[in-house]
mmCIF file of C-alpha atoms in Angstrom:
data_model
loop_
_atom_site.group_PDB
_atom_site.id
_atom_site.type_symbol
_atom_site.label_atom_id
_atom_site.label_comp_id
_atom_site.label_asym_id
_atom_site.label_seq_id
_atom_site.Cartn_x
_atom_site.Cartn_y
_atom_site.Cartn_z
ATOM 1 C CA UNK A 253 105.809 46.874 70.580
ATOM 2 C CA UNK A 254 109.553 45.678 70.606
ATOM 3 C CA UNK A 255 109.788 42.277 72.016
ATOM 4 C CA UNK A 256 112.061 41.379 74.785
ATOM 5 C CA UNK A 257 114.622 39.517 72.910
ATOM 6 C CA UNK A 258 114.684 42.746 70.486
ATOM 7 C CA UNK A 259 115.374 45.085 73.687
ATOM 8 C CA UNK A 260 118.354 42.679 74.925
ATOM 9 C CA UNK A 261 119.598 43.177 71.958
ATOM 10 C CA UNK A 262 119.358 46.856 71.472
ATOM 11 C CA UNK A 263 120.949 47.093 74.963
ATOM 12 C CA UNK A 264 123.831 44.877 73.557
ATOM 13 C CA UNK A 265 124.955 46.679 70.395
ATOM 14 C CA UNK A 266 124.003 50.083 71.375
ATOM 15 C CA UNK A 267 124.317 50.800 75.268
ATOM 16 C CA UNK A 268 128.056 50.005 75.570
ATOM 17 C CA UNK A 269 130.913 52.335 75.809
ATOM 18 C CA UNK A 270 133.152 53.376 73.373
ATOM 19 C CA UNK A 271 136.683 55.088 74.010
ATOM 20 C CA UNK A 272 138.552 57.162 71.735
ATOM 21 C CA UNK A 273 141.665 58.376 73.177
ATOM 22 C CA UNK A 274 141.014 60.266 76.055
ATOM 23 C CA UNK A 275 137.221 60.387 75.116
ATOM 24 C CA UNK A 276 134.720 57.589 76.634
ATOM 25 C CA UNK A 277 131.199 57.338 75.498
ATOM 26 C CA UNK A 278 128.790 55.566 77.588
ATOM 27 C CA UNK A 279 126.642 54.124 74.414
ATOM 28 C CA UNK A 280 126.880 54.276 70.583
ATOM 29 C CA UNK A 281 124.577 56.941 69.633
ATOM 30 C CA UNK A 282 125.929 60.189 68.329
ATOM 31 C CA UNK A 283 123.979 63.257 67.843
ATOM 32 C CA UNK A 284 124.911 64.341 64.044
ATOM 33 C CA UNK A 285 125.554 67.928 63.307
ATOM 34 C CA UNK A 286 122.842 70.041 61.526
ATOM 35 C CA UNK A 287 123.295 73.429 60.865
ATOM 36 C CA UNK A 288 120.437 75.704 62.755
ATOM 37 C CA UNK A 289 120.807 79.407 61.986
ATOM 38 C CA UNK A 290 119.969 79.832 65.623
ATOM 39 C CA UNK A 291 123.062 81.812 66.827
ATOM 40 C CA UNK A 292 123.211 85.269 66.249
ATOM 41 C CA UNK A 293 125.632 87.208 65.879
ATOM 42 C CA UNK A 294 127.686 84.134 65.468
ATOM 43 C CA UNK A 295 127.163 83.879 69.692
ATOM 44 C CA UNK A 296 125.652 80.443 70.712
ATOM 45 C CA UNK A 297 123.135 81.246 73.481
ATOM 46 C CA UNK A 298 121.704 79.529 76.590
ATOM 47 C CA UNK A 299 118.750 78.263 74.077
ATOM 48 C CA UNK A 300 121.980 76.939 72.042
ATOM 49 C CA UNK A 301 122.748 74.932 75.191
ATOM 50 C CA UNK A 302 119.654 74.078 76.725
ATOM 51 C CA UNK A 303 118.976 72.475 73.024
ATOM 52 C CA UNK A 304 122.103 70.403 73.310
ATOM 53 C CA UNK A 305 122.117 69.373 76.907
ATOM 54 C CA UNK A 306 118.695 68.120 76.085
ATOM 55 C CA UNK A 307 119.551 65.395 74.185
ATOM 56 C CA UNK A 308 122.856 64.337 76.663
ATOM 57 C CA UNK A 309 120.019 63.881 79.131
ATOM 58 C CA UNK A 310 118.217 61.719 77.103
ATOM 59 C CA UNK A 311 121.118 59.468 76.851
ATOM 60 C CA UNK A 312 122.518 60.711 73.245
ATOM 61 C CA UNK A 313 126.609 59.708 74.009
ATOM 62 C CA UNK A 314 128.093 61.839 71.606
ATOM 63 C CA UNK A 315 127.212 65.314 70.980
ATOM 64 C CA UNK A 316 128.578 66.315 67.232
ATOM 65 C CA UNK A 317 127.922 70.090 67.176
ATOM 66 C CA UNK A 318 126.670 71.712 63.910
ATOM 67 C CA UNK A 319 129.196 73.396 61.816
ATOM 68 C CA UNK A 320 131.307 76.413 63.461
ATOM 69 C CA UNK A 321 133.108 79.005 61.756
ATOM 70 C CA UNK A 322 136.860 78.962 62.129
ATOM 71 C CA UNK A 323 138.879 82.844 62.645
ATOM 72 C CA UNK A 324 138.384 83.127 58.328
ATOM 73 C CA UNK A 325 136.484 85.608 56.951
ATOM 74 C CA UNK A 326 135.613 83.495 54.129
ATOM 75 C CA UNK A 327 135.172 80.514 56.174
ATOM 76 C CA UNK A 328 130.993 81.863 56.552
ATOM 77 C CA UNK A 329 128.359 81.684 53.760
ATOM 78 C CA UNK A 330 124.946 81.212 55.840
ATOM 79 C CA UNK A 331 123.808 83.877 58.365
ATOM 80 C CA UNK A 332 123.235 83.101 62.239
ATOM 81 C CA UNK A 333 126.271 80.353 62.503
ATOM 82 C CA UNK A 334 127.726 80.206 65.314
ATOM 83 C CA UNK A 335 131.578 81.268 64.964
ATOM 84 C CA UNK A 336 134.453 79.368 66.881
ATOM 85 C CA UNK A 337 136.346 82.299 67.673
ATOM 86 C CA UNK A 338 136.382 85.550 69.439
ATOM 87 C CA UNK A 339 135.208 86.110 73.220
ATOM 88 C CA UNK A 340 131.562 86.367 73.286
ATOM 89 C CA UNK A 341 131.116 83.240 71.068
ATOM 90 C CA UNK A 342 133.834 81.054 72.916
ATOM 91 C CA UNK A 343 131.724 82.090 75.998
ATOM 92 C CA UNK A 344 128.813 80.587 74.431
ATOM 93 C CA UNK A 345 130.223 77.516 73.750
ATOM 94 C CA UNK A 346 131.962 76.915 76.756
ATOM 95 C CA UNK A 347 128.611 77.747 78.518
ATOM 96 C CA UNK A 348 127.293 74.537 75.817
ATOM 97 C CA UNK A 349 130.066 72.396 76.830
ATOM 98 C CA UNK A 350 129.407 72.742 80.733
ATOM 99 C CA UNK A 351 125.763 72.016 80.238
ATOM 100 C CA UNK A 352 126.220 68.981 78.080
ATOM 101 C CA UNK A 353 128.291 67.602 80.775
ATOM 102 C CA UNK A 354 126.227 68.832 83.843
ATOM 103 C CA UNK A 355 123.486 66.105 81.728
ATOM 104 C CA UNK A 356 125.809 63.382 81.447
ATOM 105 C CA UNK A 357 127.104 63.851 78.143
ATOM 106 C CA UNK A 358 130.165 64.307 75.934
ATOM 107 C CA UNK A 359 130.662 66.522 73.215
ATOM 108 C CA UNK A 360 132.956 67.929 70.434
ATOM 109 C CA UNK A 361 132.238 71.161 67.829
ATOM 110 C CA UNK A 362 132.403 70.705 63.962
ATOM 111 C CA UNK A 363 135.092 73.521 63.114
ATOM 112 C CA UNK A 364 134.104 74.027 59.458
ATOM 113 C CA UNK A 365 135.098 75.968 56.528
ATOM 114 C CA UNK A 366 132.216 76.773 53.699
ATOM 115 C CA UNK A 367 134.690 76.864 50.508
ATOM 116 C CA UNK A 368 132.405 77.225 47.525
ATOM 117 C CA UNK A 369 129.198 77.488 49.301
ATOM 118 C CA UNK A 370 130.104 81.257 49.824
ATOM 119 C CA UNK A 371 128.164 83.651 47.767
ATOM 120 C CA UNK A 372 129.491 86.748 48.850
ATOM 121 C CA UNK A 373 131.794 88.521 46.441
ATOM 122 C CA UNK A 374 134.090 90.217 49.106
ATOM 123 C CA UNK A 375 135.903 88.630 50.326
ATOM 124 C CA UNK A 376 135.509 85.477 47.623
ATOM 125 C CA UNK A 377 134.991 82.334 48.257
ATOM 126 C CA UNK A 378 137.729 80.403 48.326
ATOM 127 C CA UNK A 379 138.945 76.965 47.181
ATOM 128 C CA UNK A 380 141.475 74.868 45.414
ATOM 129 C CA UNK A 381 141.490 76.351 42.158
ATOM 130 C CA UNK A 382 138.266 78.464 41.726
ATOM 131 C CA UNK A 383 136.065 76.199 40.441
ATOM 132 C CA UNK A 384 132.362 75.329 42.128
ATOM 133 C CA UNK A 385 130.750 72.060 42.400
ATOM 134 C CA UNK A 386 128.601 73.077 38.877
ATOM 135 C CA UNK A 387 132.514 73.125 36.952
ATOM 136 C CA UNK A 388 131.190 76.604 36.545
ATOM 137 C CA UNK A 389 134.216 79.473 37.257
ATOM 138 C CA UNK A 390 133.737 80.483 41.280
ATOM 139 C CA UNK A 391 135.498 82.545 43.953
ATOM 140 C CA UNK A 392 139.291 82.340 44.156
ATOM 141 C CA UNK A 393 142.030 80.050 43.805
ATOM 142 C CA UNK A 394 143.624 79.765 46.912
ATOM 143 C CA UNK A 395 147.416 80.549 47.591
ATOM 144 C CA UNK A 396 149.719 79.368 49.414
ATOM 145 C CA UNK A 397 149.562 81.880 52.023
ATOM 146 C CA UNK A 398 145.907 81.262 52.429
ATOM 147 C CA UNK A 399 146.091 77.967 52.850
ATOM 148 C CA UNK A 400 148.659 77.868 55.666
ATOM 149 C CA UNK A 401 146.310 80.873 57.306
ATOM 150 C CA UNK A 402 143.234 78.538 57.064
ATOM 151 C CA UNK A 403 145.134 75.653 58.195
ATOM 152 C CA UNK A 404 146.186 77.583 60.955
ATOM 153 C CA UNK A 405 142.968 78.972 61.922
ATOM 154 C CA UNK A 406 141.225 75.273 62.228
ATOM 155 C CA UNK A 407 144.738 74.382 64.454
ATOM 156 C CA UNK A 408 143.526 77.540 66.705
ATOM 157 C CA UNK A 409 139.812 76.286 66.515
ATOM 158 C CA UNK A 410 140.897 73.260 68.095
ATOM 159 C CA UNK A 411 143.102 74.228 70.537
ATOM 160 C CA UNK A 412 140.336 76.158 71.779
ATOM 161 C CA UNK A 413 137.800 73.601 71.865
ATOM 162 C CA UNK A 414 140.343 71.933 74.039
ATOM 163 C CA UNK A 415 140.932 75.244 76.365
ATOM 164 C CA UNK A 416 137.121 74.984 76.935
ATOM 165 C CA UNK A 417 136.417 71.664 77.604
ATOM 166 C CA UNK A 418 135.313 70.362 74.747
ATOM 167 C CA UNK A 419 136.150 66.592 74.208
ATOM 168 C CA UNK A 420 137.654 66.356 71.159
ATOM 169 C CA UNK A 421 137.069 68.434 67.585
ATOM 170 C CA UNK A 422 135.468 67.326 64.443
ATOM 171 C CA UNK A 423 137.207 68.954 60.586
ATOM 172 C CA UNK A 424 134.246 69.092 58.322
ATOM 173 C CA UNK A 425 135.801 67.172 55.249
ATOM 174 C CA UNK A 426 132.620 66.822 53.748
ATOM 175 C CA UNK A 427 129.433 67.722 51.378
ATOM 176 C CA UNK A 428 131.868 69.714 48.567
ATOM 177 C CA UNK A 429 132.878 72.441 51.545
ATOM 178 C CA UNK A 430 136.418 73.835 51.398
ATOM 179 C CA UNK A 431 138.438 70.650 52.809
ATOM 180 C CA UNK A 432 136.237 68.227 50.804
ATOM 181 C CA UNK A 433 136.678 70.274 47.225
ATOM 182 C CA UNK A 434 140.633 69.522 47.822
ATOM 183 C CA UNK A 435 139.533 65.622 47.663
ATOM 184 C CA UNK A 436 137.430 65.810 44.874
ATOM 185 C CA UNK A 437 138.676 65.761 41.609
ATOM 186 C CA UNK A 438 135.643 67.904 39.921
ATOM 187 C CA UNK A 439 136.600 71.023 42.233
ATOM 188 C CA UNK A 440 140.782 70.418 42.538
ATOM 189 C CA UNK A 441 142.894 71.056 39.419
ATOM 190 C CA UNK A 442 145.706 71.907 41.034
ATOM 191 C CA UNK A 443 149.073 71.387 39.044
ATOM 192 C CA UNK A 444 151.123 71.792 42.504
ATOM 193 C CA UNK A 445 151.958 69.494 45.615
ATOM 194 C CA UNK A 446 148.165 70.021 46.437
ATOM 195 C CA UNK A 447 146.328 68.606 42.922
ATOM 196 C CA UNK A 448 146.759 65.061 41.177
ATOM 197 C CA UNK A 449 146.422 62.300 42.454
ATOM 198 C CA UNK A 450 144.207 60.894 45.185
ATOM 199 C CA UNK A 451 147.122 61.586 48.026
ATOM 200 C CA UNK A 452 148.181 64.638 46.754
ATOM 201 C CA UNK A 453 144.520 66.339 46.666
ATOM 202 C CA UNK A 454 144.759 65.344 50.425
ATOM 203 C CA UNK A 455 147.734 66.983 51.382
ATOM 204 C CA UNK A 456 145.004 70.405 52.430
ATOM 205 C CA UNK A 457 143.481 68.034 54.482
ATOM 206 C CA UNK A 458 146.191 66.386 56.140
ATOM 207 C CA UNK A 459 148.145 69.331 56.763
ATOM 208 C CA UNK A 460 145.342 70.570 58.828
ATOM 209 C CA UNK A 461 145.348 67.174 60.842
ATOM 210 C CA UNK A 462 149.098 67.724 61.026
ATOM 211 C CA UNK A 463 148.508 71.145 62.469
ATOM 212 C CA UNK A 464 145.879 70.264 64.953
ATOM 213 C CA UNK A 465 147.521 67.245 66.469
ATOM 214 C CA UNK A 466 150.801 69.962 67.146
ATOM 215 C CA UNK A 467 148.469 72.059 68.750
ATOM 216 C CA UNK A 468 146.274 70.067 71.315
ATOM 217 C CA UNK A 469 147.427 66.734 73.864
ATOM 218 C CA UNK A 470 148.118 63.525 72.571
ATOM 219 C CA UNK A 471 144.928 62.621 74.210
ATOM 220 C CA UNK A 472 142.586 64.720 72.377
ATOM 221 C CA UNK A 473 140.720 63.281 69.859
ATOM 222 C CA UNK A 474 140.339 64.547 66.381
ATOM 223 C CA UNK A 475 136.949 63.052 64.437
ATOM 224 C CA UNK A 476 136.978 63.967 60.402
ATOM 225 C CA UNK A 477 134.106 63.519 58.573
ATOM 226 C CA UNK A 478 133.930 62.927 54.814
ATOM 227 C CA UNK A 479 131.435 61.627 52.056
ATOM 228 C CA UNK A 480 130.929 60.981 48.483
ATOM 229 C CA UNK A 481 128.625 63.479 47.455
ATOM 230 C CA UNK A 482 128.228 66.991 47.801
ATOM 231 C CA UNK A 483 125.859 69.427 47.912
ATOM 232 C CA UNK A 484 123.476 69.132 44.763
ATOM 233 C CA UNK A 485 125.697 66.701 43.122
ATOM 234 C CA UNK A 486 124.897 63.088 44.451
ATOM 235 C CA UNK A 487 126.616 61.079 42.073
ATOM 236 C CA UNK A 488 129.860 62.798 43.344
ATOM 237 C CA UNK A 489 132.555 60.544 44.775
ATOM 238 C CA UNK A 490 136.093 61.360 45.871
ATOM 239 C CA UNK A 491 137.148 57.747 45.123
ATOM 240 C CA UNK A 492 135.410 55.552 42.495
ATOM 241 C CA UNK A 493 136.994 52.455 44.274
ATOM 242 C CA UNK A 494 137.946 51.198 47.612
ATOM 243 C CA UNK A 495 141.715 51.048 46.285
ATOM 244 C CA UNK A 496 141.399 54.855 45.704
ATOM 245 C CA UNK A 497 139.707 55.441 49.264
ATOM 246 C CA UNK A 498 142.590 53.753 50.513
ATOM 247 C CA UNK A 499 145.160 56.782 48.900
ATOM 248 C CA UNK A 500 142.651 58.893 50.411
ATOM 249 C CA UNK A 501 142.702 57.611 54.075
ATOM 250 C CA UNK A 502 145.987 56.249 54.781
ATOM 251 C CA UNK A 503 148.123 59.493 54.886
ATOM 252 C CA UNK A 504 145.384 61.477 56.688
ATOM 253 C CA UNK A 505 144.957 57.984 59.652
ATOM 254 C CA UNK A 506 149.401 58.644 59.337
ATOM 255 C CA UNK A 507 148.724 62.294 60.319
ATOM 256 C CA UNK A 508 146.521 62.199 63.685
ATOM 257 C CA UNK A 509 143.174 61.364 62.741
ATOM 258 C CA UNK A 510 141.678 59.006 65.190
ATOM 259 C CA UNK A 511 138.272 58.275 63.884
ATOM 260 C CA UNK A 512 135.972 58.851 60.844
ATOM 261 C CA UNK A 513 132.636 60.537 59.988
ATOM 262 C CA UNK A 514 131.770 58.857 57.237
ATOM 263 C CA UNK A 515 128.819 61.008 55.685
ATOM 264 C CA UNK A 516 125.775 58.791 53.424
ATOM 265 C CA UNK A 517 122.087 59.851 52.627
ATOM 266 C CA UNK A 518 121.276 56.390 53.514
ATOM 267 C CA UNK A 519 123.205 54.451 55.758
ATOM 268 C CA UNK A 520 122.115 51.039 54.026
ATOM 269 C CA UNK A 521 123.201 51.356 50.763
ATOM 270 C CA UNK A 522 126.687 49.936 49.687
ATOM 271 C CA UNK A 523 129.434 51.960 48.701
ATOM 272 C CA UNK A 524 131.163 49.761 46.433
ATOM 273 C CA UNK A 525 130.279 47.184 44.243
ATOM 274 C CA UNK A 526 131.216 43.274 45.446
ATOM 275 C CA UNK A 527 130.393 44.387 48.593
ATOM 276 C CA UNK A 528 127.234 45.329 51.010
ATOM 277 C CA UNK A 529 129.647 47.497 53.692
ATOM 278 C CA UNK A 530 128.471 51.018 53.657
ATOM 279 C CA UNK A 531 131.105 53.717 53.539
ATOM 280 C CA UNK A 532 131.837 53.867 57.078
ATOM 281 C CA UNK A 533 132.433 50.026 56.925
ATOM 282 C CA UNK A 534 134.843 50.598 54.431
ATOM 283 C CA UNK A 535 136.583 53.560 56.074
ATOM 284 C CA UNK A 536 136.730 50.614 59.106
ATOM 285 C CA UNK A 537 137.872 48.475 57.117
ATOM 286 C CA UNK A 538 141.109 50.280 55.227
ATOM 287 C CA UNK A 539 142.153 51.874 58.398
ATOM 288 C CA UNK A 540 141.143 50.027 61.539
ATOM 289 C CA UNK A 541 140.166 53.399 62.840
ATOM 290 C CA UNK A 542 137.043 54.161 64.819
ATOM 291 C CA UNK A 543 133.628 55.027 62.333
ATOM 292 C CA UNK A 544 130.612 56.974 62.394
ATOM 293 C CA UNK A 545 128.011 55.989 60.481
ATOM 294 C CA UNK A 546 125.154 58.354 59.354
ATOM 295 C CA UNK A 547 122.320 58.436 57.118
ATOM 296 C CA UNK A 548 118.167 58.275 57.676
ATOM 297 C CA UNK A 549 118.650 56.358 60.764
ATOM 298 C CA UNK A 550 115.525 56.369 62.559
ATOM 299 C CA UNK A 551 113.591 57.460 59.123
ATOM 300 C CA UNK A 552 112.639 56.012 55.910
ATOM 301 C CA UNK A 553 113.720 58.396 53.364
ATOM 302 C CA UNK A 554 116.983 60.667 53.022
ATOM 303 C CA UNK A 555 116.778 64.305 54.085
ATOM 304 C CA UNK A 556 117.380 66.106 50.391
ATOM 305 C CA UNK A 557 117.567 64.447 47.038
ATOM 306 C CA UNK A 558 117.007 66.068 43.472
ATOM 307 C CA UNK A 559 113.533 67.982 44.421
ATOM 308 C CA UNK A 560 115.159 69.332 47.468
ATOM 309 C CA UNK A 561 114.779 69.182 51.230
ATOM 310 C CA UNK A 562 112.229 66.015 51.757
ATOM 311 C CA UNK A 563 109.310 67.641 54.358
ATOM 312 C CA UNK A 564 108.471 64.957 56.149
ATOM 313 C CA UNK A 565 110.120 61.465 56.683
ATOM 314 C CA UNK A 566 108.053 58.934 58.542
ATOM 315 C CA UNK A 567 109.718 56.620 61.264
ATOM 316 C CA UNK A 568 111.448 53.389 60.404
ATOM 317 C CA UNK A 569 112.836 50.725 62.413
ATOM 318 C CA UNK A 570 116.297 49.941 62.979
ATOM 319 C CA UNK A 571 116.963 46.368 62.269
ATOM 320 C CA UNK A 572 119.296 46.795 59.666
ATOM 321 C CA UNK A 573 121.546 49.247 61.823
ATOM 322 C CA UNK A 574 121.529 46.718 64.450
ATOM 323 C CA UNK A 575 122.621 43.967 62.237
ATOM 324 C CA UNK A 576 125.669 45.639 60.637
ATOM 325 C CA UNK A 577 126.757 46.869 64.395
ATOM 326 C CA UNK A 578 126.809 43.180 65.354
ATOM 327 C CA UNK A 579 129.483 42.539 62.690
ATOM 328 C CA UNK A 580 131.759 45.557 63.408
ATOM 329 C CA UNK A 581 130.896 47.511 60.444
ATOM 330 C CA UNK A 582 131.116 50.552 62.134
ATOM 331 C CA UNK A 583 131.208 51.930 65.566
ATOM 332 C CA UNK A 584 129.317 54.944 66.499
ATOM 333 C CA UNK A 585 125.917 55.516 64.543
ATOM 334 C CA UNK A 586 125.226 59.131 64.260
ATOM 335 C CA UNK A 587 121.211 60.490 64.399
ATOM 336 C CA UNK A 588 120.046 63.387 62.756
ATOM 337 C CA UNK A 589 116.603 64.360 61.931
ATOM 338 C CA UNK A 590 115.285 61.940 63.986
ATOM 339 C CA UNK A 591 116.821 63.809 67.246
ATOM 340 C CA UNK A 592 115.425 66.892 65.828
ATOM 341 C CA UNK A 593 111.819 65.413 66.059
ATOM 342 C CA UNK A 594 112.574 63.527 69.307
ATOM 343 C CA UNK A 595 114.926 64.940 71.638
ATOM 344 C CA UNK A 596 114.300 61.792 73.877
ATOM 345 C CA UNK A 597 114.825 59.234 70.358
ATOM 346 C CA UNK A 598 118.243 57.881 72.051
ATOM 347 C CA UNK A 599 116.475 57.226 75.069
ATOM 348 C CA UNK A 600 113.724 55.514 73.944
ATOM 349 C CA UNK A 601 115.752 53.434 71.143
ATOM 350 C CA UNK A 602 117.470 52.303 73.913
ATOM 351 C CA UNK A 603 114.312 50.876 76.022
ATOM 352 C CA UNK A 604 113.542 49.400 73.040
ATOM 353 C CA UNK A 605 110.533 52.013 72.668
ATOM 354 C CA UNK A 606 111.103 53.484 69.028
ATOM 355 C CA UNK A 607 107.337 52.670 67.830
ATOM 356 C CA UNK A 608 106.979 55.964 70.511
ATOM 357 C CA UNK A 609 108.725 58.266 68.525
ATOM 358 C CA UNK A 610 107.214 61.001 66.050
ATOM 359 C CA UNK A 611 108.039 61.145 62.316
ATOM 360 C CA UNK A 612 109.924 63.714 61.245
ATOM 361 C CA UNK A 613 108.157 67.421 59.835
ATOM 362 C CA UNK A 614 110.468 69.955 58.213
ATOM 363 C CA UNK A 615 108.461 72.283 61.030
ATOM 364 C CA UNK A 616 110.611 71.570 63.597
ATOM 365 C CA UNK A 617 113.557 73.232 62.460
ATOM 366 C CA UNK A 618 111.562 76.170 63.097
ATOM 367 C CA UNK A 619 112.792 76.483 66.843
ATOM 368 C CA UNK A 620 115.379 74.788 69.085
ATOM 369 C CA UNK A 621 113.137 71.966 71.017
#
């Protein structure tokens, strides 16, 4: 069992609030998002909510929805998403967001755009200059009229998120989808104001920001997350050094974001050589902005690595979490799979009680528990 002295200190790093602007969490742990197939029709349903609210009642401080279509037609390549647009589904998540207070929680909706991950030929997918992750020829290059509809569409996303309560908005700037595959070099060979170097490839990115902060309050707050890698390519990296993170960062921080999502496998490892600070602790460190950290917390092994999605992932302690809390690495420390397999894991991590907690079977994605 967790000693005493190991509960105090639990209590200390993890059960304090955190505000960002007119957002307050009561403790540090985030729910991460995790796409579920469960809505269809692209309408989130009371099961949608009741599966959310859950884990606000178990103390999770942060609900991070899973990824949300934005008004795009291209924006969708899985089936059963939920969208973030049109009545029925904006219903549906404003029925989610009323729950997820009723239990005591907070919440904001990933508004996401699928880029290359779109298999359907009509309409194409679309991206920076119609290239997949592979290098292999895919989908579109995108003009300049659809990028200021698609940057316009994630403005609307938000400003409805706002409309319905929701406490803030997430871009997903991650895992080689359509904002991410502007950062990267492998997908982006642009020759205009949108390709080259490491600030220009995130002019997509922080136009969106740009276009979002014009259309909600001061107030709101506007989470992005990013990572390295993308899907089936985990050697991936958007910047090869902190220097070139930096380029990355500083105009989209100068543009309205006010805090980070910084997306790993494994929340231990180091980003950069010299140095033992993960990414979000480097994100932290180049912009003084609030982080998310993410990664097997809770679990001993990453979710999907070169043979695929891992089945099972056994339960692992969280001492090294706690220890790079203590020295400001990050802020917020976003749960995953671990939440899936125990919709009570915030609550006992809390009281100190994680040696309760089931390890994690691929089964459970099976239904919403």
């Amino acid at each position: 069992m967790t000693s005493a002295v190991d509960t105090t200190r639990i209590r200390r790093l993890l059960d304090r609030p955190l505000t960002v602007g007119d957002l307050t969490v009561s403790n540090r742990i985030a729910m991460a998002p995790m796409t579920r197939n469960m809505s269809p029709g692209g309408v989130p349903g009371p099961d949608v909510a009741e599966y959310y609210a859950r884990r606000a009642a178990n103390n999770v401080g942060l609900i991070i929805t899973e990824g949300t279509y934005i008004n795009r037609e291209a924006a969708s390549a899985y089936d059963n998403v939920p969208l973030f647009y049109g009545e029925q589904a904006l219903a549906g998540w404003a029925h989610v967001a009323e729950q997820v207070h009723l239990a005591g929680g907070r919440i904001i909706p990933q508004l996401w755009h699928t880029g290359v991950a779109r298999t359907a030929t009509e309409p194409p997918a679309e991206s920076p200059s119609g290239v997949g992750l592979s290098g292999d020829p895919t989908g579109k290059a995108m003009t300049q009229r659809d990028i200021d509809d698609t940057v316009a569409a994630f403005a609307d996303a938000a400003a409805a998120a706002e409309r319905l309560g929701f406490d803030g908005a997430e871009l997903h700037g991650a895992h080689g989808y359509l904002i991410d595959s502007f950062l990267w070099s492998g997908t982006n060979q642009r020759t205009d104001r949108y390709g080259g170097d490491h600030a220009s490839r995130a002019r997509f990115a922080v136009e969106i920001v740009e276009a979002v902060r014009a259309a909600v309050s001061p107030g709101f707050p506007l989470f992005l997350r990013l990572s390295q890698w993308k899907s089936g390519n985990y050697q991936a990296k958007i910047a090869e050094t902190a220097g070139e993170l930096e380029q990355i960062l500083t105009p989209l921080v100068d543009a309205g974001v006010d805090a980070f999502h910084a997306s790993t496998r494994r929340y231990w490892l180091p980003e950069f050589d010299g140095s033992d600070l993960n990414l979000a602790g480097w994100v932290k460190k180049l912009t003084g902005k609030t982080t998310v950290t993410v990664g097997s917390v809770g679990l001993d092994q990453e979710f999907v690595g070169a043979g695929g999605w891992q089945k099972q992932a056994a339960v692992a302690g969280i001492d090294q979490l706690l220890d790079r809390l203590e020295r400001d690495e990050f802020d917020l420390v976003a749960v995953g799979r671990a939440l899936l397999a125990n919709p009570d894991w915030a609550n006992k991590a809390l009281h100190g009680n994680l040696d309760e907690t089931i390890a994690f079977d691929r089964s459970v994605l099976k239904s919403l528990n």
